[in-house]
C-alpha cells in the first residue's frame, strides 16, 4: 500500500537520497487547490493508487487543468473516466490522451507493466455489456494488472462459458458483468476458487428496471465469494479487482527475502 514511502526510506538507507530531501518529499502539501478542485496528491501514498478523474459533469477545461496539475506533481499515468468523444477531442488539443471509445475513458501516459500477483478475468453475459467491461478492463490495466477478456459468455448459452474453464480456474480475480437477470455472476461464483466481483448492467427489457433486477439477483447470489458493485460501475469493479490482485504483493516479496 505505501510502496512509495517504503522506496523512499530504502533510498535513504542505501544513500541514494539525503534525509533532508526525503523529509521534503514527505512534507510536500498533500493536495493542491486549483480553485474548482482540490487535487489529492498523496492518494497513492495512502492507498497505493493515484487519484482518477471522473469526467462526467466536468468541462474539458477543468479536466485539462486537473491533468496538468497531476503531471506537474509527477504522476506518470492518468485515467479519466466517463468522457464522450467530443470531450476527449477538446482535451486532446492541450494534452496527449488516448481515447477508448467503447469504455468512454481516456488514458494519459504509458500503461505500467503488470505487477499484480495473477490475472484478472473479465467476463460478460452479452455483447451489450462490453462498454462496462471495457471500462473495468482499462481501469485494471492502468493500475498494473494483466487482464483476460471473455465476452458474450452468458447463461443463455452456457457452453460458451464452460469452454473457458482454464482461464476461470487460473484467475486471481474475476469480474462478472451482466444485465437481464444477472445470473452470470452466480454461475461463475460456483466454478471459481477466487473472489468474484459482480457488475450489474442496465442492459435489458422493461422489467429489468435499468439494471435493478440484475443488481438484486447478484446481491442474492447463492454462490459464496461473490461481491457486488453498483449498476454499470465498471471502474469500481476494475479498481477493486486491482486491489485484490495486489494485496499479497508487498508481503509476499518481503517474505522471500
PDB file of C-alpha atoms in Angstrom:
ATOM      1  CA  UNK A   1       0.000   0.000   0.000  1.00  0.00           C
ATOM      2  CA  UNK A   2       2.710   2.503   0.995  1.00  0.00           C
ATOM      3  CA  UNK A   3       5.246   1.331  -1.569  1.00  0.00           C
ATOM      4  CA  UNK A   4       6.415   4.873  -2.436  1.00  0.00           C
ATOM      5  CA  UNK A   5       7.202   5.711   1.212  1.00  0.00           C
ATOM      6  CA  UNK A   6       8.932   2.345   1.587  1.00  0.00           C
ATOM      7  CA  UNK A   7      11.019   3.019  -1.525  1.00  0.00           C
ATOM      8  CA  UNK A   8      11.890   6.472  -0.201  1.00  0.00           C
ATOM      9  CA  UNK A   9      13.094   5.024   3.095  1.00  0.00           C
ATOM     10  CA  UNK A  10      15.094   2.342   1.293  1.00  0.00           C
ATOM     11  CA  UNK A  11      16.754   5.075  -0.800  1.00  0.00           C
ATOM     12  CA  UNK A  12      17.747   6.869   2.416  1.00  0.00           C
ATOM     13  CA  UNK A  13      19.135   3.623   3.808  1.00  0.00           C
ATOM     14  CA  UNK A  14      21.118   2.979   0.617  1.00  0.00           C
ATOM     15  CA  UNK A  15      22.458   6.533   0.472  1.00  0.00           C
ATOM     16  CA  UNK A  16      20.654   7.396  -2.758  1.00  0.00           C
ATOM     17  CA  UNK A  17      18.865  10.360  -1.177  1.00  0.00           C
ATOM     18  CA  UNK A  18      19.583  12.519   1.856  1.00  0.00           C
ATOM     19  CA  UNK A  19      17.402  12.542   4.954  1.00  0.00           C
ATOM     20  CA  UNK A  20      16.507  16.200   4.342  1.00  0.00           C
ATOM     21  CA  UNK A  21      15.429  15.520   0.758  1.00  0.00           C
ATOM     22  CA  UNK A  22      13.356  12.536   1.872  1.00  0.00           C
ATOM     23  CA  UNK A  23      11.713  14.640   4.587  1.00  0.00           C
ATOM     24  CA  UNK A  24      10.899  17.297   1.993  1.00  0.00           C
ATOM     25  CA  UNK A  25       9.183  14.709  -0.202  1.00  0.00           C
ATOM     26  CA  UNK A  26       7.044  13.504   2.700  1.00  0.00           C
ATOM     27  CA  UNK A  27       6.196  17.024   3.862  1.00  0.00           C
ATOM     28  CA  UNK A  28       5.018  18.267   0.466  1.00  0.00           C
ATOM     29  CA  UNK A  29       1.448  19.554   0.525  1.00  0.00           C
ATOM     30  CA  UNK A  30      -0.889  16.543   0.286  1.00  0.00           C
ATOM     31  CA  UNK A  31      -3.249  18.330  -2.097  1.00  0.00           C
ATOM     32  CA  UNK A  32      -3.236  21.254  -4.496  1.00  0.00           C
ATOM     33  CA  UNK A  33      -6.112  23.718  -4.525  1.00  0.00           C
ATOM     34  CA  UNK A  34      -6.808  24.932  -8.073  1.00  0.00           C
ATOM     35  CA  UNK A  35      -9.993  26.785  -7.215  1.00  0.00           C
ATOM     36  CA  UNK A  36     -12.696  24.485  -8.571  1.00  0.00           C
ATOM     37  CA  UNK A  37     -10.951  21.308  -7.353  1.00  0.00           C
ATOM     38  CA  UNK A  38      -8.517  20.102  -4.710  1.00  0.00           C
ATOM     39  CA  UNK A  39      -6.203  17.527  -6.281  1.00  0.00           C
ATOM     40  CA  UNK A  40      -5.241  14.725  -3.878  1.00  0.00           C
ATOM     41  CA  UNK A  41      -1.503  14.324  -4.485  1.00  0.00           C
ATOM     42  CA  UNK A  42      -0.905  11.902  -1.590  1.00  0.00           C
ATOM     43  CA  UNK A  43      -3.563   9.356  -2.507  1.00  0.00           C
ATOM     44  CA  UNK A  44      -1.047   6.908  -3.941  1.00  0.00           C
ATOM     45  CA  UNK A  45       0.955   7.071  -0.719  1.00  0.00           C
ATOM     46  CA  UNK A  46      -2.161   6.371   1.356  1.00  0.00           C
ATOM     47  CA  UNK A  47      -3.990   3.925  -0.884  1.00  0.00           C
ATOM     48  CA  UNK A  48      -1.439   2.640  -3.367  1.00  0.00           C
ATOM     49  CA  UNK A  49      -3.236   4.193  -6.362  1.00  0.00           C
ATOM     50  CA  UNK A  50      -3.205   7.773  -7.604  1.00  0.00           C
ATOM     51  CA  UNK A  51      -6.384   9.824  -7.976  1.00  0.00           C
ATOM     52  CA  UNK A  52      -8.562   9.094 -11.004  1.00  0.00           C
ATOM     53  CA  UNK A  53     -10.520  11.847 -12.784  1.00  0.00           C
ATOM     54  CA  UNK A  54     -14.281  11.322 -13.089  1.00  0.00           C
ATOM     55  CA  UNK A  55     -15.029  13.237 -16.266  1.00  0.00           C
ATOM     56  CA  UNK A  56     -18.827  13.363 -16.283  1.00  0.00           C
ATOM     57  CA  UNK A  57     -20.069  16.804 -15.269  1.00  0.00           C
ATOM     58  CA  UNK A  58     -16.658  18.430 -15.715  1.00  0.00           C
ATOM     59  CA  UNK A  59     -15.826  20.745 -18.617  1.00  0.00           C
ATOM     60  CA  UNK A  60     -12.875  19.948 -20.910  1.00  0.00           C
ATOM     61  CA  UNK A  61     -11.090  22.993 -19.490  1.00  0.00           C
ATOM     62  CA  UNK A  62     -11.488  21.729 -15.938  1.00  0.00           C
ATOM     63  CA  UNK A  63     -10.253  18.268 -16.870  1.00  0.00           C
ATOM     64  CA  UNK A  64      -7.234  19.733 -18.672  1.00  0.00           C
ATOM     65  CA  UNK A  65      -6.308  21.821 -15.628  1.00  0.00           C
ATOM     66  CA  UNK A  66      -6.576  18.788 -13.340  1.00  0.00           C
ATOM     67  CA  UNK A  67      -4.453  16.686 -15.704  1.00  0.00           C
ATOM     68  CA  UNK A  68      -1.768  19.375 -15.914  1.00  0.00           C
ATOM     69  CA  UNK A  69      -1.679  19.639 -12.113  1.00  0.00           C
ATOM     70  CA  UNK A  70      -1.218  15.879 -11.796  1.00  0.00           C
ATOM     71  CA  UNK A  71       1.505  15.811 -14.449  1.00  0.00           C
ATOM     72  CA  UNK A  72       3.351  18.674 -12.755  1.00  0.00           C
ATOM     73  CA  UNK A  73       3.199  16.705  -9.496  1.00  0.00           C
ATOM     74  CA  UNK A  74       4.950  13.768 -11.165  1.00  0.00           C
ATOM     75  CA  UNK A  75       2.022  11.438 -11.911  1.00  0.00           C
ATOM     76  CA  UNK A  76       3.043   9.440 -14.974  1.00  0.00           C
ATOM     77  CA  UNK A  77      -0.221   7.710 -15.883  1.00  0.00           C
ATOM     78  CA  UNK A  78      -3.620   9.346 -15.524  1.00  0.00           C
ATOM     79  CA  UNK A  79      -7.056   7.809 -16.041  1.00  0.00           C
ATOM     80  CA  UNK A  80     -10.079   9.930 -16.993  1.00  0.00           C
ATOM     81  CA  UNK A  81     -13.404   8.073 -16.872  1.00  0.00           C
ATOM     82  CA  UNK A  82     -16.842   8.833 -18.308  1.00  0.00           C
ATOM     83  CA  UNK A  83     -15.950  11.218 -21.124  1.00  0.00           C
ATOM     84  CA  UNK A  84     -17.509  11.239 -24.584  1.00  0.00           C
ATOM     85  CA  UNK A  85     -15.644  11.528 -27.875  1.00  0.00           C
ATOM     86  CA  UNK A  86     -16.253  15.265 -28.207  1.00  0.00           C
ATOM     87  CA  UNK A  87     -14.882  15.991 -24.743  1.00  0.00           C
ATOM     88  CA  UNK A  88     -11.858  13.795 -25.430  1.00  0.00           C
ATOM     89  CA  UNK A  89     -11.221  15.707 -28.647  1.00  0.00           C
ATOM     90  CA  UNK A  90     -11.192  19.002 -26.742  1.00  0.00           C
ATOM     91  CA  UNK A  91      -8.777  17.589 -24.164  1.00  0.00           C
ATOM     92  CA  UNK A  92      -6.532  16.305 -26.970  1.00  0.00           C
ATOM     93  CA  UNK A  93      -5.863  19.905 -28.028  1.00  0.00           C
ATOM     94  CA  UNK A  94      -3.994  20.525 -24.766  1.00  0.00           C
ATOM     95  CA  UNK A  95      -2.604  17.150 -23.658  1.00  0.00           C
ATOM     96  CA  UNK A  96      -1.919  13.847 -25.377  1.00  0.00           C
ATOM     97  CA  UNK A  97      -4.718  11.485 -24.430  1.00  0.00           C
ATOM     98  CA  UNK A  98      -5.531   8.013 -25.764  1.00  0.00           C
ATOM     99  CA  UNK A  99      -9.304   7.726 -26.001  1.00  0.00           C
ATOM    100  CA  UNK A 100     -11.038   4.351 -25.617  1.00  0.00           C
ATOM    101  CA  UNK A 101     -14.411   4.817 -27.287  1.00  0.00           C
ATOM    102  CA  UNK A 102     -16.132   1.655 -26.016  1.00  0.00           C
ATOM    103  CA  UNK A 103     -15.095   2.361 -22.433  1.00  0.00           C
ATOM    104  CA  UNK A 104     -15.641   6.134 -22.706  1.00  0.00           C
ATOM    105  CA  UNK A 105     -12.388   6.855 -20.928  1.00  0.00           C
ATOM    106  CA  UNK A 106      -9.033   8.405 -21.702  1.00  0.00           C
ATOM    107  CA  UNK A 107      -5.507   7.493 -20.685  1.00  0.00           C
ATOM    108  CA  UNK A 108      -2.623   9.923 -20.376  1.00  0.00           C
ATOM    109  CA  UNK A 109       0.846   8.374 -20.304  1.00  0.00           C
ATOM    110  CA  UNK A 110       2.053   4.820 -20.770  1.00  0.00           C
ATOM    111  CA  UNK A 111       0.419   1.771 -19.247  1.00  0.00           C
ATOM    112  CA  UNK A 112       2.559   0.310 -16.456  1.00  0.00           C
ATOM    113  CA  UNK A 113       3.946  -3.197 -16.675  1.00  0.00           C
ATOM    114  CA  UNK A 114       1.591  -5.669 -14.968  1.00  0.00           C
ATOM    115  CA  UNK A 115       2.832  -6.300 -11.433  1.00  0.00           C
ATOM    116  CA  UNK A 116      -0.141  -7.999  -9.805  1.00  0.00           C
ATOM    117  CA  UNK A 117       0.059 -11.490  -8.352  1.00  0.00           C
ATOM    118  CA  UNK A 118      -2.067 -13.027 -11.106  1.00  0.00           C
ATOM    119  CA  UNK A 119      -4.618 -12.418 -13.844  1.00  0.00           C
ATOM    120  CA  UNK A 120      -7.923 -10.577 -13.725  1.00  0.00           C
ATOM    121  CA  UNK A 121     -10.550 -12.258 -15.905  1.00  0.00           C
ATOM    122  CA  UNK A 122     -13.420 -10.101 -17.127  1.00  0.00           C
ATOM    123  CA  UNK A 123     -16.491 -11.939 -18.394  1.00  0.00           C
ATOM    124  CA  UNK A 124     -19.689 -10.516 -19.861  1.00  0.00           C
ATOM    125  CA  UNK A 125     -23.086 -12.069 -20.326  1.00  0.00           C
ATOM    126  CA  UNK A 126     -23.594 -10.421 -23.716  1.00  0.00           C
ATOM    127  CA  UNK A 127     -22.158  -8.015 -26.232  1.00  0.00           C
ATOM    128  CA  UNK A 128     -24.313  -5.196 -24.816  1.00  0.00           C
ATOM    129  CA  UNK A 129     -22.276  -5.399 -21.607  1.00  0.00           C
ATOM    130  CA  UNK A 130     -18.957  -4.716 -23.356  1.00  0.00           C
ATOM    131  CA  UNK A 131     -18.819  -0.942 -22.684  1.00  0.00           C
ATOM    132  CA  UNK A 132     -18.981  -1.567 -18.930  1.00  0.00           C
ATOM    133  CA  UNK A 133     -16.480  -4.415 -19.288  1.00  0.00           C
ATOM    134  CA  UNK A 134     -14.047  -2.238 -21.219  1.00  0.00           C
ATOM    135  CA  UNK A 135     -14.207   0.407 -18.500  1.00  0.00           C
ATOM    136  CA  UNK A 136     -13.310  -2.296 -15.981  1.00  0.00           C
ATOM    137  CA  UNK A 137     -10.581  -3.766 -18.190  1.00  0.00           C
ATOM    138  CA  UNK A 138      -8.799  -0.500 -18.965  1.00  0.00           C
ATOM    139  CA  UNK A 139      -9.052   0.582 -15.337  1.00  0.00           C
ATOM    140  CA  UNK A 140      -7.380  -2.641 -14.255  1.00  0.00           C
ATOM    141  CA  UNK A 141      -4.664  -2.331 -16.911  1.00  0.00           C
ATOM    142  CA  UNK A 142      -3.904   1.281 -15.970  1.00  0.00           C
ATOM    143  CA  UNK A 143      -3.471   0.060 -12.384  1.00  0.00           C
ATOM    144  CA  UNK A 144      -0.890  -2.541 -13.424  1.00  0.00           C
ATOM    145  CA  UNK A 145      -2.795  -5.779 -13.990  1.00  0.00           C
ATOM    146  CA  UNK A 146      -2.833  -8.465 -16.636  1.00  0.00           C
ATOM    147  CA  UNK A 147      -6.378  -8.766 -17.993  1.00  0.00           C
ATOM    148  CA  UNK A 148      -8.098 -11.524 -19.957  1.00  0.00           C
ATOM    149  CA  UNK A 149     -11.413 -10.672 -21.648  1.00  0.00           C
ATOM    150  CA  UNK A 150     -14.153 -13.304 -22.068  1.00  0.00           C
ATOM    151  CA  UNK A 151     -17.037 -11.597 -23.839  1.00  0.00           C
ATOM    152  CA  UNK A 152     -20.519 -12.904 -24.687  1.00  0.00           C
ATOM    153  CA  UNK A 153     -20.356 -15.997 -22.452  1.00  0.00           C
ATOM    154  CA  UNK A 154     -23.752 -15.611 -20.761  1.00  0.00           C
ATOM    155  CA  UNK A 155     -26.029 -18.297 -19.364  1.00  0.00           C
ATOM    156  CA  UNK A 156     -28.262 -18.326 -22.460  1.00  0.00           C
ATOM    157  CA  UNK A 157     -25.525 -20.479 -23.991  1.00  0.00           C
ATOM    158  CA  UNK A 158     -23.677 -21.938 -21.017  1.00  0.00           C
ATOM    159  CA  UNK A 159     -21.332 -23.994 -23.202  1.00  0.00           C
ATOM    160  CA  UNK A 160     -19.625 -20.726 -24.238  1.00  0.00           C
ATOM    161  CA  UNK A 161     -18.560 -20.089 -20.645  1.00  0.00           C
ATOM    162  CA  UNK A 162     -17.565 -23.697 -19.999  1.00  0.00           C
ATOM    163  CA  UNK A 163     -15.194 -23.597 -22.956  1.00  0.00           C
ATOM    164  CA  UNK A 164     -13.076 -21.127 -20.923  1.00  0.00           C
ATOM    165  CA  UNK A 165     -12.679 -23.160 -17.735  1.00  0.00           C
ATOM    166  CA  UNK A 166      -8.872 -22.913 -17.876  1.00  0.00           C
ATOM    167  CA  UNK A 167      -8.998 -19.110 -17.729  1.00  0.00           C
ATOM    168  CA  UNK A 168     -11.635 -19.174 -14.987  1.00  0.00           C
ATOM    169  CA  UNK A 169      -9.781 -21.675 -12.826  1.00  0.00           C
ATOM    170  CA  UNK A 170      -6.435 -19.872 -13.136  1.00  0.00           C
ATOM    171  CA  UNK A 171      -7.682 -16.332 -12.409  1.00  0.00           C
ATOM    172  CA  UNK A 172      -6.794 -14.469  -9.235  1.00  0.00           C
ATOM    173  CA  UNK A 173      -9.932 -12.291  -9.522  1.00  0.00           C
ATOM    174  CA  UNK A 174     -12.944 -12.493 -11.850  1.00  0.00           C
ATOM    175  CA  UNK A 175     -15.256  -9.637 -12.796  1.00  0.00           C
ATOM    176  CA  UNK A 176     -18.646 -10.954 -13.951  1.00  0.00           C
ATOM    177  CA  UNK A 177     -20.670  -8.365 -15.874  1.00  0.00           C
ATOM    178  CA  UNK A 178     -24.272  -8.939 -16.903  1.00  0.00           C
ATOM    179  CA  UNK A 179     -27.647  -7.300 -17.358  1.00  0.00           C
ATOM    180  CA  UNK A 180     -31.042  -9.003 -17.753  1.00  0.00           C
ATOM    181  CA  UNK A 181     -31.382 -11.292 -14.683  1.00  0.00           C
ATOM    182  CA  UNK A 182     -27.647 -11.127 -13.823  1.00  0.00           C
ATOM    183  CA  UNK A 183     -27.208 -14.894 -13.443  1.00  0.00           C
ATOM    184  CA  UNK A 184     -23.652 -14.983 -14.833  1.00  0.00           C
ATOM    185  CA  UNK A 185     -22.072 -13.965 -11.507  1.00  0.00           C
ATOM    186  CA  UNK A 186     -23.679 -16.864  -9.612  1.00  0.00           C
ATOM    187  CA  UNK A 187     -22.611 -19.389 -12.245  1.00  0.00           C
ATOM    188  CA  UNK A 188     -19.019 -18.165 -12.247  1.00  0.00           C
ATOM    189  CA  UNK A 189     -19.067 -17.986  -8.449  1.00  0.00           C
ATOM    190  CA  UNK A 190     -19.948 -21.661  -8.379  1.00  0.00           C
ATOM    191  CA  UNK A 191     -16.982 -22.559 -10.603  1.00  0.00           C
ATOM    192  CA  UNK A 192     -14.135 -20.316  -9.461  1.00  0.00           C
ATOM    193  CA  UNK A 193     -11.888 -20.572  -6.397  1.00  0.00           C
ATOM    194  CA  UNK A 194     -11.112 -16.830  -6.365  1.00  0.00           C
ATOM    195  CA  UNK A 195     -13.068 -13.680  -5.483  1.00  0.00           C
ATOM    196  CA  UNK A 196     -15.787 -12.760  -7.979  1.00  0.00           C
ATOM    197  CA  UNK A 197     -16.878  -9.146  -8.407  1.00  0.00           C
ATOM    198  CA  UNK A 198     -20.325  -8.865  -9.942  1.00  0.00           C
ATOM    199  CA  UNK A 199     -21.314  -5.842 -12.025  1.00  0.00           C
ATOM    200  CA  UNK A 200     -24.984  -5.450 -12.926  1.00  0.00           C
ATOM    201  CA  UNK A 201     -25.574  -3.522 -16.141  1.00  0.00           C
ATOM    202  CA  UNK A 202     -28.552  -1.543 -17.356  1.00  0.00           C
ATOM    203  CA  UNK A 203     -28.931  -3.821 -20.409  1.00  0.00           C
ATOM    204  CA  UNK A 204     -32.331  -5.495 -20.563  1.00  0.00           C
ATOM    205  CA  UNK A 205     -36.024  -5.105 -21.256  1.00  0.00           C
ATOM    206  CA  UNK A 206     -38.631  -3.235 -19.194  1.00  0.00           C
ATOM    207  CA  UNK A 207     -38.788  -5.417 -16.099  1.00  0.00           C
ATOM    208  CA  UNK A 208     -35.006  -5.263 -15.739  1.00  0.00           C
ATOM    209  CA  UNK A 209     -35.592  -1.703 -14.451  1.00  0.00           C
ATOM    210  CA  UNK A 210     -32.336  -0.369 -15.955  1.00  0.00           C
ATOM    211  CA  UNK A 211     -30.188  -2.864 -14.071  1.00  0.00           C
ATOM    212  CA  UNK A 212     -32.057  -3.040 -10.771  1.00  0.00           C
ATOM    213  CA  UNK A 213     -33.189  -6.609 -11.464  1.00  0.00           C
ATOM    214  CA  UNK A 214     -29.608  -7.747 -12.141  1.00  0.00           C
ATOM    215  CA  UNK A 215     -28.381  -5.858  -9.060  1.00  0.00           C
ATOM    216  CA  UNK A 216     -30.873  -7.592  -6.772  1.00  0.00           C
ATOM    217  CA  UNK A 217     -30.114 -11.000  -8.314  1.00  0.00           C
ATOM    218  CA  UNK A 218     -26.395 -10.532  -7.785  1.00  0.00           C
ATOM    219  CA  UNK A 219     -26.898  -9.336  -4.207  1.00  0.00           C
ATOM    220  CA  UNK A 220     -28.909 -12.509  -3.578  1.00  0.00           C
ATOM    221  CA  UNK A 221     -26.353 -14.835  -5.190  1.00  0.00           C
ATOM    222  CA  UNK A 222     -26.208 -18.245  -3.526  1.00  0.00           C
ATOM    223  CA  UNK A 223     -22.563 -18.657  -4.613  1.00  0.00           C
ATOM    224  CA  UNK A 224     -20.063 -17.795  -1.885  1.00  0.00           C
ATOM    225  CA  UNK A 225     -17.316 -15.289  -2.633  1.00  0.00           C
ATOM    226  CA  UNK A 226     -19.403 -13.003  -4.842  1.00  0.00           C
ATOM    227  CA  UNK A 227     -19.408  -9.283  -4.059  1.00  0.00           C
ATOM    228  CA  UNK A 228     -21.348  -6.641  -5.981  1.00  0.00           C
ATOM    229  CA  UNK A 229     -20.684  -3.087  -7.150  1.00  0.00           C
ATOM    230  CA  UNK A 230     -23.176  -0.539  -8.434  1.00  0.00           C
ATOM    231  CA  UNK A 231     -25.032  -0.683 -11.749  1.00  0.00           C
ATOM    232  CA  UNK A 232     -22.725  -0.079 -14.747  1.00  0.00           C
ATOM    233  CA  UNK A 233     -19.791   0.606 -12.392  1.00  0.00           C
ATOM    234  CA  UNK A 234     -17.008  -0.966 -14.439  1.00  0.00           C
ATOM    235  CA  UNK A 235     -14.475   1.422 -12.934  1.00  0.00           C
ATOM    236  CA  UNK A 236     -15.304   0.383  -9.377  1.00  0.00           C
ATOM    237  CA  UNK A 237     -15.006  -3.299 -10.276  1.00  0.00           C
ATOM    238  CA  UNK A 238     -11.668  -2.820 -12.054  1.00  0.00           C
ATOM    239  CA  UNK A 239     -10.296  -0.820  -9.126  1.00  0.00           C
ATOM    240  CA  UNK A 240     -11.443  -3.367  -6.530  1.00  0.00           C
ATOM    241  CA  UNK A 241     -10.069  -6.257  -8.593  1.00  0.00           C
ATOM    242  CA  UNK A 242      -6.709  -4.485  -8.790  1.00  0.00           C
ATOM    243  CA  UNK A 243      -6.600  -4.076  -5.010  1.00  0.00           C
ATOM    244  CA  UNK A 244      -7.240  -7.795  -4.575  1.00  0.00           C
ATOM    245  CA  UNK A 245      -4.682  -8.695  -7.232  1.00  0.00           C
ATOM    246  CA  UNK A 246      -2.011  -6.598  -5.471  1.00  0.00           C
ATOM    247  CA  UNK A 247      -2.963  -7.422  -1.880  1.00  0.00           C
ATOM    248  CA  UNK A 248      -0.268 -10.023  -1.259  1.00  0.00           C
ATOM    249  CA  UNK A 249       2.446  -8.487  -3.418  1.00  0.00           C
ATOM    250  CA  UNK A 250       4.427  -6.449  -0.875  1.00  0.00           C
ATOM    251  CA  UNK A 251       4.146  -9.018   1.931  1.00  0.00           C
ATOM    252  CA  UNK A 252       4.978 -11.936  -0.382  1.00  0.00           C
ATOM    253  CA  UNK A 253       8.045 -10.159  -1.747  1.00  0.00           C
ATOM    254  CA  UNK A 254       9.187  -9.325   1.768  1.00  0.00           C
ATOM    255  CA  UNK A 255       8.753 -12.967   2.800  1.00  0.00           C
ATOM    256  CA  UNK A 256      11.031 -14.126   0.007  1.00  0.00           C
ATOM    257  CA  UNK A 257      13.963 -12.085   1.274  1.00  0.00           C
TER     258      UNK A 257
END
